[in-house]
Structure formats: structure tokens, C-alpha cells
Coordinates of C-alpha atoms in Angstrom, one line a residue:
Chain A
M1 CA 0.0 0.0 0.0
A2 CA 1.4 3.4 -1.0
A3 CA 2.1 6.2 1.4
A4 CA -0.5 8.9 2.1
P5 CA -0.3 11.7 -0.5
I6 CA 1.8 14.7 0.3
T7 CA 0.6 18.0 -1.2
I8 CA 3.1 20.1 -3.2
E9 CA 2.3 23.8 -3.3
S10 CA 5.3 25.2 -5.0
A11 CA 7.1 24.2 -8.3
D12 CA 10.3 24.9 -6.4
D13 CA 9.8 22.2 -3.8
P14 CA 13.0 20.2 -3.7
R15 CA 11.1 17.0 -3.1
I16 CA 9.9 16.9 -6.7
A17 CA 13.0 18.4 -8.3
E18 CA 13.4 15.4 -10.6
F19 CA 10.2 16.3 -12.4
R20 CA 11.2 19.9 -13.1
A21 CA 11.2 20.9 -16.8
I22 CA 11.2 17.3 -18.0
R23 CA 10.9 18.2 -21.6
E24 CA 14.2 20.1 -21.6
R25 CA 16.4 17.7 -19.8
D26 CA 16.4 14.0 -19.3
L27 CA 17.4 12.0 -16.3
T28 CA 18.5 9.0 -18.1
G29 CA 22.1 8.0 -17.8
R30 CA 22.0 9.2 -14.2
Q31 CA 21.9 6.0 -12.1
N32 CA 19.5 4.4 -14.6
R33 CA 16.6 6.7 -13.6
F34 CA 13.7 7.5 -15.9
I35 CA 10.4 9.3 -16.0
A36 CA 7.2 7.2 -16.4
E37 CA 4.2 9.0 -17.7
G38 CA 0.5 8.1 -17.8
T39 CA -1.7 5.5 -16.1
V40 CA -0.6 2.5 -18.2
V41 CA 3.1 3.0 -17.7
L42 CA 2.6 3.7 -14.0
R43 CA 0.7 0.4 -13.7
M44 CA 3.5 -1.5 -15.4
L45 CA 6.1 0.2 -13.2
A46 CA 4.1 -0.6 -10.0
E47 CA 3.8 -4.3 -11.2
A48 CA 7.5 -4.5 -12.0
H49 CA 8.3 -3.1 -8.6
A50 CA 5.9 -5.3 -6.7
T51 CA 7.2 -8.4 -8.4
R52 CA 10.8 -7.4 -8.3
R53 CA 11.3 -7.5 -12.1
G54 CA 14.2 -5.1 -12.5
F55 CA 12.5 -1.8 -11.9
E56 CA 11.5 0.3 -8.9
A57 CA 9.4 3.4 -8.4
E58 CA 11.2 6.1 -6.4
K59 CA 8.5 8.7 -6.2
I60 CA 5.1 9.5 -7.8
L61 CA 3.7 12.9 -8.7
L62 CA 0.0 13.2 -9.6
L63 CA -2.5 15.9 -10.5
R64 CA -4.7 16.0 -7.4
N65 CA -7.9 15.0 -9.2
R66 CA -6.1 11.9 -10.8
A67 CA -5.2 10.4 -7.5
E68 CA -8.5 8.6 -6.9
G69 CA -8.4 7.1 -10.5
V70 CA -5.1 5.5 -9.9
A71 CA -5.8 4.3 -6.3
A72 CA -5.8 0.6 -7.3
I73 CA -2.3 1.0 -8.9
L74 CA -1.0 2.9 -5.9
A75 CA -2.1 0.1 -3.7
R76 CA 0.5 -2.1 -5.3
V77 CA 3.3 0.3 -4.5
P78 CA 5.3 -0.1 -1.3
D79 CA 4.6 2.6 1.3
D80 CA 8.2 3.8 1.4
V81 CA 7.6 5.3 -2.1
P82 CA 6.4 8.9 -1.6
V83 CA 3.3 10.0 -3.5
Y84 CA 3.0 13.7 -4.2
V85 CA -0.1 15.5 -5.4
A86 CA -0.4 19.0 -6.9
E87 CA -3.0 21.2 -8.5
A88 CA -2.8 21.7 -12.2
D89 CA -1.1 25.1 -12.1
V90 CA 1.6 23.9 -9.7
L91 CA 2.1 20.7 -11.7
D92 CA 2.4 22.6 -15.0
G93 CA 4.8 24.9 -13.3
I94 CA 6.9 21.9 -12.3
V95 CA 7.1 20.1 -15.6
G96 CA 7.2 23.2 -17.8
F97 CA 4.2 22.5 -20.0
H98 CA 0.5 21.5 -19.7
L99 CA 0.5 17.9 -18.6
H100 CA -3.0 16.8 -19.3
R101 CA -2.5 13.2 -18.3
G102 CA -1.4 14.3 -14.8
V103 CA 0.4 11.0 -13.9
L104 CA 4.2 10.9 -13.4
A105 CA 6.6 8.7 -11.6
L106 CA 10.4 8.6 -11.2
G107 CA 11.6 5.1 -11.7
R108 CA 14.9 3.3 -11.6
R109 CA 16.2 0.3 -13.4
I110 CA 18.1 -2.2 -11.3
P111 CA 20.7 -3.9 -13.5
G112 CA 20.2 -7.7 -13.2
S113 CA 23.0 -9.9 -12.0
E114 CA 22.2 -12.7 -14.5
N115 CA 23.3 -12.6 -18.1
L116 CA 20.3 -12.1 -20.4
L117 CA 22.0 -14.0 -23.2
D118 CA 22.3 -17.1 -21.1
S119 CA 18.8 -16.8 -19.6
L120 CA 17.0 -17.2 -22.9
A121 CA 14.6 -20.2 -23.4
E122 CA 15.4 -23.1 -25.8
R123 CA 12.8 -21.6 -28.2
A124 CA 13.4 -17.9 -28.5
L125 CA 12.9 -15.0 -30.8
V126 CA 15.0 -11.9 -30.1
L127 CA 15.3 -8.5 -31.6
V128 CA 18.7 -6.8 -32.1
G129 CA 18.9 -3.0 -32.8
C130 CA 22.0 -1.4 -34.3
G131 CA 22.4 2.3 -34.2
I132 CA 18.8 3.0 -33.2
S133 CA 19.4 6.6 -32.1
N134 CA 15.9 7.9 -32.6
H135 CA 13.8 7.6 -29.4
D136 CA 10.5 7.1 -31.2
N137 CA 11.9 4.2 -33.2
A138 CA 13.5 2.6 -30.0
G139 CA 10.1 2.9 -28.2
S140 CA 8.2 1.4 -31.1
M141 CA 10.6 -1.5 -31.3
F142 CA 9.8 -2.4 -27.7
R143 CA 6.1 -2.0 -28.3
N144 CA 6.3 -4.3 -31.3
A145 CA 8.5 -6.8 -29.5
A146 CA 5.9 -7.0 -26.7
A147 CA 3.0 -7.4 -29.2
F148 CA 4.7 -10.3 -30.9
N149 CA 6.0 -12.0 -27.8
A150 CA 9.7 -11.5 -28.5
D151 CA 11.8 -12.8 -25.6
A152 CA 14.4 -10.0 -25.4
I153 CA 15.9 -7.0 -27.1
F154 CA 19.6 -6.4 -27.5
L155 CA 20.7 -2.9 -28.4
D156 CA 24.3 -2.0 -29.4
E157 CA 26.0 0.8 -27.6
T158 CA 25.3 3.3 -30.4
S159 CA 21.6 2.9 -29.9
C160 CA 19.8 5.3 -27.5
D161 CA 19.0 4.4 -24.0
P162 CA 15.3 3.1 -24.1
L163 CA 14.8 4.7 -20.7
Y164 CA 14.6 8.1 -22.4
R165 CA 11.3 9.7 -21.7
K166 CA 10.0 9.7 -25.3
A167 CA 11.1 6.1 -25.9
M168 CA 9.4 5.0 -22.7
R169 CA 6.2 6.8 -23.7
V170 CA 6.1 5.5 -27.3
S171 CA 6.8 2.0 -26.0
V172 CA 3.6 2.3 -23.8
G173 CA 5.7 0.9 -21.0
S174 CA 7.0 -2.1 -22.9
V175 CA 10.5 -1.0 -22.0
L176 CA 9.5 -2.2 -18.5
S177 CA 8.2 -5.6 -19.7
V178 CA 10.5 -6.8 -22.5
P179 CA 13.9 -7.9 -21.1
Y180 CA 16.7 -5.9 -22.7
Q181 CA 20.5 -5.3 -22.6
R182 CA 22.3 -2.3 -24.2
S183 CA 26.0 -2.8 -24.6
S184 CA 28.9 -3.6 -27.0
S185 CA 28.8 -3.7 -30.7
A186 CA 26.2 -5.3 -33.0
L187 CA 28.8 -7.7 -34.3
D188 CA 29.8 -8.9 -30.8
I189 CA 26.1 -9.3 -29.9
L190 CA 25.5 -11.4 -33.0
I191 CA 28.5 -13.5 -32.5
A192 CA 27.4 -14.2 -29.0
L193 CA 23.9 -15.1 -30.2
T194 CA 25.4 -17.4 -32.9
E195 CA 27.4 -19.2 -30.3
R196 CA 24.2 -19.9 -28.5
G197 CA 22.5 -21.5 -31.5
F198 CA 20.6 -18.5 -32.9
D199 CA 19.8 -18.1 -36.6
I200 CA 20.6 -14.5 -37.4
W201 CA 18.4 -12.7 -39.9
T202 CA 19.5 -9.1 -40.8
L203 CA 16.7 -7.0 -42.3
S204 CA 17.5 -4.9 -45.3
P205 CA 15.7 -3.6 -48.4
R206 CA 18.3 -5.6 -50.4
G207 CA 18.0 -8.8 -48.2
K208 CA 18.3 -12.1 -50.1
T209 CA 15.3 -14.0 -48.6
D210 CA 11.7 -12.8 -48.8
I211 CA 10.7 -12.4 -45.1
R212 CA 7.6 -14.6 -45.9
A213 CA 9.9 -17.5 -46.9
I214 CA 12.5 -17.7 -44.1
K215 CA 13.0 -21.1 -42.6
P216 CA 11.9 -21.2 -39.0
S217 CA 14.2 -22.4 -36.3
D218 CA 14.0 -22.8 -32.5
R219 CA 16.2 -19.7 -31.9
M220 CA 15.9 -16.8 -34.2
A221 CA 17.3 -13.2 -34.0
L222 CA 16.0 -10.3 -36.2
V223 CA 18.6 -7.6 -36.7
V224 CA 17.5 -4.0 -37.7
G225 CA 19.5 -0.9 -38.3
T226 CA 18.7 2.8 -38.9
E227 CA 16.7 4.0 -41.8
G228 CA 19.3 6.1 -43.3
D229 CA 22.5 4.1 -43.1
G230 CA 21.1 0.7 -42.6
L231 CA 23.2 -2.1 -41.1
P232 CA 27.0 -1.9 -41.3
E233 CA 28.7 -4.0 -44.1
A234 CA 30.5 -6.1 -41.5
V235 CA 27.2 -7.3 -40.2
L236 CA 25.4 -7.7 -43.6
A237 CA 28.3 -9.7 -45.1
R238 CA 28.4 -12.2 -42.3
F239 CA 24.8 -13.2 -41.7
K240 CA 21.7 -14.3 -43.6
S241 CA 19.6 -11.4 -44.8
A242 CA 15.9 -11.0 -45.3
R243 CA 13.8 -8.3 -47.1
I244 CA 10.2 -7.1 -46.9
P245 CA 9.0 -7.0 -50.5
Q246 CA 7.8 -3.5 -51.3
S247 CA 7.3 -0.9 -54.0
V248 CA 10.4 0.0 -56.0
R249 CA 9.3 3.6 -55.8
L250 CA 10.1 3.9 -52.1
D251 CA 13.4 3.7 -50.4
S252 CA 12.3 1.8 -47.3
L253 CA 9.6 1.5 -44.7
N254 CA 10.0 3.3 -41.4
V255 CA 12.2 1.1 -39.2
A256 CA 9.5 0.7 -36.6
T257 CA 7.0 -0.5 -39.1
A258 CA 9.6 -2.7 -40.8
T259 CA 10.5 -4.3 -37.5
G260 CA 6.8 -4.9 -36.7
I261 CA 6.2 -6.6 -40.1
A262 CA 9.4 -8.7 -39.8
L263 CA 8.7 -9.8 -36.2
F264 CA 5.2 -10.7 -37.2
A265 CA 6.4 -12.8 -40.1
M266 CA 9.1 -14.5 -38.0
A267 CA 6.7 -15.2 -35.1
S268 CA 4.2 -16.6 -37.6
A269 CA 6.9 -18.8 -39.3
A270 CA 7.9 -20.2 -35.9
D271 CA 4.2 -20.8 -35.0
R272 CA 4.4 -18.5 -32.0
L273 CA 1.2 -16.5 -32.8
Chain B
M1 CA 13.9 25.2 -65.7
A2 CA 13.5 27.1 -62.5
A3 CA 13.9 30.9 -62.1
A4 CA 17.3 32.4 -61.1
P5 CA 17.6 32.4 -57.3
I6 CA 16.6 35.5 -55.4
T7 CA 18.6 36.3 -52.3
I8 CA 16.5 37.0 -49.1
E9 CA 18.4 39.1 -46.6
S10 CA 15.7 39.7 -43.9
A11 CA 13.4 37.3 -42.1
D12 CA 10.7 40.0 -42.5
D13 CA 10.8 40.0 -46.3
P14 CA 7.2 39.7 -47.4
R15 CA 8.1 37.4 -50.3
I16 CA 8.8 34.5 -47.9
A17 CA 6.1 35.3 -45.4
E18 CA 4.5 31.8 -45.8
F19 CA 7.6 30.2 -44.3
R20 CA 7.6 32.3 -41.2
A21 CA 7.5 30.4 -37.9
I22 CA 6.3 27.2 -39.6
R23 CA 6.4 25.2 -36.4
E24 CA 3.9 27.4 -34.7
R25 CA 1.3 27.7 -37.3
D26 CA 0.2 25.7 -40.3
L27 CA -0.9 26.8 -43.7
T28 CA -3.1 23.9 -44.3
G29 CA -6.8 24.5 -44.7
R30 CA -5.9 27.7 -46.5
Q31 CA -6.5 27.1 -50.2
N32 CA -4.9 23.6 -49.9
R33 CA -1.5 25.0 -49.3
F34 CA 1.3 23.0 -47.5
I35 CA 5.0 23.1 -46.6
A36 CA 7.3 20.6 -48.2
E37 CA 10.6 19.9 -46.4
G38 CA 13.7 18.2 -47.5
T39 CA 15.2 17.1 -50.7
V40 CA 13.1 13.9 -51.1
V41 CA 9.8 15.7 -50.7
L42 CA 10.9 18.6 -52.9
R43 CA 11.8 16.1 -55.7
M44 CA 8.3 14.5 -55.4
L45 CA 6.6 17.9 -55.5
A46 CA 8.7 19.0 -58.5
E47 CA 7.8 15.7 -60.3
A48 CA 4.1 16.0 -59.4
H49 CA 4.1 19.6 -60.7
A50 CA 6.0 18.8 -63.9
T51 CA 3.7 15.9 -64.7
R52 CA 0.5 17.7 -63.6
R53 CA -0.4 15.1 -61.0
G54 CA -2.5 17.3 -58.7
F55 CA 0.2 19.4 -57.0
E56 CA 2.0 22.6 -57.8
A57 CA 5.1 24.3 -56.2
E58 CA 4.3 28.0 -55.5
K59 CA 7.7 29.0 -54.2
I60 CA 10.9 27.5 -53.0
L61 CA 13.2 28.6 -50.1
L62 CA 16.7 27.2 -49.8
L63 CA 19.7 27.5 -47.6
R64 CA 22.2 29.1 -50.0
N65 CA 24.7 26.3 -49.8
R66 CA 22.0 23.7 -50.6
A67 CA 21.0 25.3 -53.9
E68 CA 23.7 23.5 -55.9
G69 CA 22.8 20.1 -54.4
V70 CA 19.1 20.4 -55.6
A71 CA 19.9 21.9 -59.0
A72 CA 18.7 18.8 -60.9
I73 CA 15.4 19.0 -59.0
L74 CA 15.0 22.7 -59.7
A75 CA 15.5 22.1 -63.4
R76 CA 12.2 20.2 -63.3
V77 CA 10.3 23.2 -61.8
P78 CA 8.7 25.8 -64.2
D79 CA 10.5 29.1 -64.3
D80 CA 7.4 31.0 -63.0
V81 CA 8.0 29.4 -59.6
P82 CA 10.3 31.8 -57.6
V83 CA 13.4 30.3 -55.9
Y84 CA 14.6 32.1 -52.8
V85 CA 18.0 31.5 -51.1
A86 CA 19.1 32.7 -47.7
E87 CA 22.1 32.3 -45.4
A88 CA 21.6 30.1 -42.3
D89 CA 21.0 32.9 -39.8
V90 CA 18.3 34.5 -42.0
L91 CA 16.7 31.1 -42.8
D92 CA 16.6 30.2 -39.1
G93 CA 15.1 33.6 -38.4
I94 CA 12.4 33.0 -40.9
V95 CA 11.3 29.5 -39.8
G96 CA 11.9 30.1 -36.1
F97 CA 14.3 27.2 -35.4
H98 CA 17.5 25.7 -36.8
L99 CA 16.5 24.1 -40.1
H100 CA 19.5 21.9 -40.8
R101 CA 18.0 20.4 -43.9
G102 CA 17.7 23.8 -45.5
V103 CA 15.2 22.8 -48.2
L104 CA 11.6 24.2 -48.1
A105 CA 8.8 24.7 -50.6
L106 CA 5.3 26.1 -50.5
G107 CA 3.0 23.7 -52.4
R108 CA -0.6 23.7 -53.3
R109 CA -3.0 20.8 -53.9
I110 CA -5.2 21.1 -57.0
P111 CA -8.4 19.2 -56.3
G112 CA -9.1 16.9 -59.2
S113 CA -12.2 17.1 -61.3
E114 CA -12.5 13.3 -61.5
N115 CA -14.0 11.1 -58.8
L116 CA -11.3 9.0 -57.1
L117 CA -13.8 6.3 -56.3
D118 CA -14.7 5.8 -60.0
S119 CA -11.2 6.0 -61.2
L120 CA -9.9 2.9 -59.4
A121 CA -8.6 -0.1 -61.4
E122 CA -10.5 -3.4 -61.6
R123 CA -7.9 -4.9 -59.2
A124 CA -7.4 -2.4 -56.4
L125 CA -6.3 -2.3 -52.8
V126 CA -7.4 0.8 -50.9
L127 CA -6.9 2.1 -47.3
V128 CA -9.6 3.8 -45.4
G129 CA -8.8 5.9 -42.3
C130 CA -11.4 6.8 -39.8
G131 CA -10.7 9.4 -37.1
I132 CA -7.0 9.5 -37.8
S133 CA -6.4 12.8 -36.0
N134 CA -2.7 12.2 -35.2
H135 CA -0.4 13.7 -37.9
D136 CA 2.3 11.2 -37.4
N137 CA -0.1 8.3 -37.9
A138 CA -1.7 9.9 -40.9
G139 CA 1.8 10.4 -42.5
S140 CA 2.8 6.8 -41.7
M141 CA -0.3 5.5 -43.3
F142 CA 0.6 7.2 -46.6
R143 CA 4.2 5.9 -46.4
N144 CA 2.9 2.3 -45.8
A145 CA 0.4 2.7 -48.6
A146 CA 3.1 3.7 -51.0
A147 CA 5.4 0.9 -49.8
F148 CA 2.8 -1.8 -50.5
N149 CA 1.4 -0.3 -53.7
A150 CA -2.0 0.6 -52.3
D151 CA -4.1 2.4 -55.0
A152 CA -5.7 5.1 -52.9
I153 CA -6.4 6.3 -49.4
F154 CA -9.8 7.5 -48.2
L155 CA -10.0 9.5 -45.0
D156 CA -13.2 10.4 -43.3
E157 CA -13.8 14.1 -42.4
T158 CA -12.8 13.5 -38.8
S159 CA -9.2 12.5 -39.9
C160 CA -6.6 15.2 -40.1
D161 CA -5.6 16.9 -43.3
P162 CA -2.6 14.9 -44.6
L163 CA -1.2 18.2 -46.0
Y164 CA -0.2 19.2 -42.4
R165 CA 3.5 19.7 -42.2
K166 CA 4.2 16.8 -39.8
A167 CA 2.1 14.4 -41.7
M168 CA 3.7 15.3 -45.0
R169 CA 7.2 15.0 -43.4
V170 CA 6.5 11.6 -41.8
S171 CA 5.0 10.3 -45.1
V172 CA 8.3 11.2 -46.8
G173 CA 6.3 12.8 -49.5
S174 CA 4.0 9.9 -50.1
V175 CA 1.0 12.3 -49.6
L176 CA 2.1 13.6 -53.0
S177 CA 2.2 10.2 -54.7
V178 CA -0.7 8.1 -53.3
P179 CA -4.1 9.4 -54.6
Y180 CA -6.4 10.4 -51.7
Q181 CA -9.7 11.9 -50.8
R182 CA -10.8 13.3 -47.4
S183 CA -14.5 13.8 -47.0
S184 CA -17.8 12.5 -45.5
S185 CA -18.2 9.8 -42.9
A186 CA -16.4 6.4 -42.8
L187 CA -19.7 4.7 -43.2
D188 CA -20.6 6.7 -46.4
I189 CA -17.1 5.9 -47.8
L190 CA -17.5 2.2 -47.1
I191 CA -21.0 2.0 -48.6
A192 CA -19.7 3.7 -51.8
L193 CA -16.8 1.2 -51.9
T194 CA -19.1 -1.7 -51.4
E195 CA -21.3 -0.5 -54.3
R196 CA -18.2 -0.6 -56.4
G197 CA -17.5 -4.2 -55.6
F198 CA -14.9 -3.8 -52.8
D199 CA -14.6 -6.4 -50.0
I200 CA -14.4 -4.3 -46.8
W201 CA -12.0 -5.5 -44.1
T202 CA -12.1 -3.6 -40.8
L203 CA -9.0 -4.0 -38.6
S204 CA -9.5 -4.5 -34.9
P205 CA -7.8 -6.4 -32.1
R206 CA -11.1 -8.3 -31.8
G207 CA -11.5 -8.9 -35.5
K208 CA -13.0 -12.3 -36.5
T209 CA -10.6 -13.4 -39.2
D210 CA -6.8 -13.8 -38.7
I211 CA -5.3 -11.3 -41.2
R212 CA -3.1 -14.1 -42.5
A213 CA -6.2 -16.0 -43.6
I214 CA -8.3 -13.5 -45.3
K215 CA -9.7 -14.5 -48.7
P216 CA -8.2 -12.3 -51.5
S217 CA -10.5 -10.6 -54.0
D218 CA -9.9 -8.2 -56.9
R219 CA -11.0 -5.2 -54.9
M220 CA -10.2 -4.9 -51.2
A221 CA -10.4 -2.1 -48.7
L222 CA -8.6 -2.1 -45.3
V223 CA -10.3 0.1 -42.7
V224 CA -8.4 1.4 -39.7
G225 CA -9.4 3.6 -36.8
T226 CA -7.7 5.4 -33.9
E227 CA -5.7 3.5 -31.3
G228 CA -7.8 4.6 -28.4
D229 CA -11.4 4.4 -29.6
G230 CA -11.0 2.0 -32.5
L231 CA -13.6 1.9 -35.2
P232 CA -17.2 3.0 -34.5
E233 CA -19.7 0.2 -33.8
A234 CA -21.8 1.2 -36.8
V235 CA -18.8 0.3 -39.0
L236 CA -17.6 -2.8 -37.1
A237 CA -21.1 -4.3 -37.1
R238 CA -21.7 -4.0 -40.8
F239 CA -18.5 -5.3 -42.4
K240 CA -16.1 -8.2 -42.2
S241 CA -13.4 -7.8 -39.5
A242 CA -9.8 -8.9 -39.4
R243 CA -7.3 -9.1 -36.5
I244 CA -3.5 -9.2 -36.3
P245 CA -2.7 -12.0 -33.8
Q246 CA -0.7 -10.6 -30.9
S247 CA 0.2 -10.9 -27.3
V248 CA -2.7 -10.8 -24.9
R249 CA -0.6 -8.6 -22.6
L250 CA -0.8 -5.6 -24.9
D251 CA -3.8 -3.6 -25.9
S252 CA -2.9 -3.0 -29.5
L253 CA -0.2 -2.2 -31.9
N254 CA 0.5 1.4 -32.9
V255 CA -2.0 2.2 -35.7
A256 CA 0.8 3.0 -38.2
T257 CA 2.5 -0.4 -37.6
A258 CA -0.8 -2.3 -37.6
T259 CA -1.7 -0.7 -40.9
G260 CA 1.6 -1.6 -42.3
I261 CA 1.3 -5.3 -41.3
A262 CA -2.3 -5.5 -42.5
L263 CA -1.5 -3.9 -45.9
F264 CA 1.4 -6.2 -46.3
A265 CA -0.7 -9.3 -45.5
M266 CA -3.5 -8.2 -47.9
A267 CA -1.1 -7.3 -50.7
S268 CA 0.6 -10.7 -50.2
A269 CA -2.8 -12.5 -50.2
A270 CA -3.7 -10.7 -53.4
D271 CA -0.3 -11.6 -55.0
R272 CA 0.5 -8.0 -55.5
L273 CA 4.0 -8.1 -53.9

């Protein structure tokens, strides 16, 4: 059960300093902290916290008239997590714009002790992102991975941190539910996956195999790059490649949509949907 | 061949007034005018203008050092279309932010005299959007329609105008290449399509037929609604429905991704890809 709400009357109150001007700055990179927005994401954060799945809520800030609506969610949050409430003018003063949803939390990721690579099931579908620097695209990849039951996401170190506010929001909280790891180079990730029996499928407009015709296997990895540059040659040259057939007029689909289509095709091929 | 470039030295110059503070206001709704940004969209606008496909460039504004790079595109633009160039500080002063791409045009849509409904081919795949008010989603729908060779898009009157700056940008200019019409209610559009022999497939997380199992026909329409509210009951009750199989944990895919997956599945079923 959450703590009794504490009223905040000034945007300068130091207790809610982390929520100040959230559009202009971003807490990520500072001790794995992030901002969760909206009821759906708050619910996922509360569940992850309650079930010790790698994330904790540190503090919650609500528009006063939203507190009752999220009471059931707050009931899942331990009572050492402070809950602050504010009127609309104070809340807007804190965050720096009109926050019509009125539900915010400061969360923290707790890096796991186990190795994600070695914790994957015998039958697994994973997504690997290379150079995904756009926060929207990173968030969409998590949302798609959750929709099609992917088991994990691996991001190379040139991809953005999915804890960024916009990525988290676009993922509709899926960053909190799909296990992920962000480190090293795409090539190192793919070699490690290969060593663990994964069939690697890079996605590219010039891929050799029609995505509708790839041969399913127990362990499959889909690898996607940025829209502009695509995947590095060192990656494309070394692994099997797949393409989504499409109009010759257009360069390529948006990476989020392409990832969704390819994951859907692979999950279908593997009889996972 | 385009006109000789005219140098703009002040952000207050009335000749480039339409480009002023483009983020804050939007020209759309005013005589079907719109802002085209970037080299790719400028090229599509120039082609549409040169080949009289429903769009005209009215004026072009370039960062001076970008003019040479788009010379081949400008060569396709008639010489009564003025081309303005400005240094970076002047250009940023005009648009109100740092415009790193440095390529802008003011375009105009010329409503066609022919009826889009009656101009469709015997074999056709069309997309119908209902209540697509988000500019990103509208733009993505055009991009996906272009990628999978859809023949036309019909938007109901509650959907946003795809000429909006952000929709145009996200579509990567596909708003200029995929024929569309925005008018009346979704139900009226669907009745008109039915009368013309179209099989109507509404897309919903609770749709009856797995999207991978729909029976192809010569004329097919895919109908998508907003993420939150979905399609109105009056529409869902009257037509066949399809679903994209997905995790039970998640409410639904982003409408842009869902549209991409469904169009891909339908174009595949109809052997169009």
C-alpha cells in the first residue's frame, strides 16, 4: 500500500526536483533513472516493482484529481515510495508545459545480476537493434516486441537508452516488460547469439530472402539498423539477410513498421502466434 | 527550368512570409497549401508539378549552400516558380528554429475534377482511415500505402488533413504520390466502396478473421481507426473484420504499424508483392 499523498504547493519544492522541466532535460544516464508518464506506464512500473522484475518506483507525482483514479495502482506500490499531489497550475509549473495526463513517476532500473544471453529459453525470438538513435523508433521496437512475444531485445551501444522519456512513452511501457540489454557492438552481440545457436536474420531492403519465406528455427534473431544508413557492411556480409517485398518507388519503410512486419512474419513462421 | 535564385536578406521579407514560424502555425486549410521539407519531398513535389499530378510548387526557399545540391530538381520546376535563397541565420530567423536540412517549398494541392472512387482499377487495394487525427499516424499510413502499392487512401472528415507539415514529413512525401480523398463519414465511404465491388475488411484487435487467412479478392479495402477508440460500432457491425494475432498482454499495436502489417498481409494475399 502506498504512502498517504503529500501536497506540493510550489514548483520549487525540492522533493519533486526530478520532475522539473522534464521536456528540456532527461534524467536517463544518471543512475538508470527515468520518468514514467500516464496510467498505463505507472501500472507497469508498479507491477514490475511489486514483483521485483528489475525496476523500482522512487517517487510518484499526480494531479490531485487523478489520485483517486489510480488508487488501485498505488495500492501495489510499497509505502516507502512517496506520493506527491499538486493542483494543475503547480504541476504545469513543475514540468514546464501543460501535462493533461497528470500522472508521473520517477523510476529506476536495477541492472540484473544474471546474463540475459544465457537466460533465454530453448525456443526464443529476439530483436537486435543497431544504431537505433531515434527515441521514437526505439520505443516502437519495444512495443512491437511486446506485441509479438519476442523474448528479449539487444541494443548495441550506439543505440539510444530506451529509458529516455520519449522512448518509454512511445513503448507504452513495454521497456518495463521486455527484457533488454544495451552494450557492446552489434557484431559482438550477433557472434554471442550465434554461439548460442541463434539463426541470425538481418533486415534490409536488399536482403536475399523474402521475409515470408524464411525457414523457422528454434532460436531466431532479427537484426535491424537505422533508416538512413542501414546495417554496417561487416554485419550484412556475415549473416543471412531478409527483405520485406515492397514498391520499388520507395526507399524503405519506417524502421518501426519494418520491425513490426518482420517480427510478425518470423513469429508466424515459428508458429508462435 | 527554375527561375534564377533571389537572395533574401531579412526574415521580414514579405516574399517568404508563408515560411515564417512554420512550427507554430500551419498553412493547411488555407487554399490547400502546404509546406514541403527536405530534398526527397521537394523532388516529389517537382515531379508532381511537372507531370500535372494534382500538386504545384508555388515558391521554394533554400539555404544558400544547398542550392547547388538540388539543381537537378529545380531544373524540373517551371520558371514562374520563384526560388529564394538565404544564409543560415536568415533562414533560421524565418522558420523560427534551426533548419538543418535547408530545403523548403510552399506547395498547393489542386483538387481533381474526376471522382477518385470511380477512377480505381479493376484490381485495387485501398486504405480507409477513420478518425486518424494524429499527424504522425496519418503520415505513416501514406508511407505504408506507398510501400505496399495501395491504389488510394480515403480519409473520413474527422481525420486530419494529410497536408499538415508533420504528416507530409512523416509520409516522406507519399502524400504527394498516393491518390487520396478526405471527405464525408467512414460509413458513407465504405458504402460507396461496397457499391463498387470492394470487399471491406475492418481492422480491430477483436476482428473475427486472422489477417493471415483473409480470402483475397480483386477489390479490397482495409479500414483502420484510432488506437484509443478504434472503429465505431456502426462500422464494425456492418463489415467483415480482421485481426493481427498478438500478445494478450498488450492492448494493440500502434495504428501505423498495424496498418503496415495488414496492408502487407493483404497485398501478399492478393499476390501484389
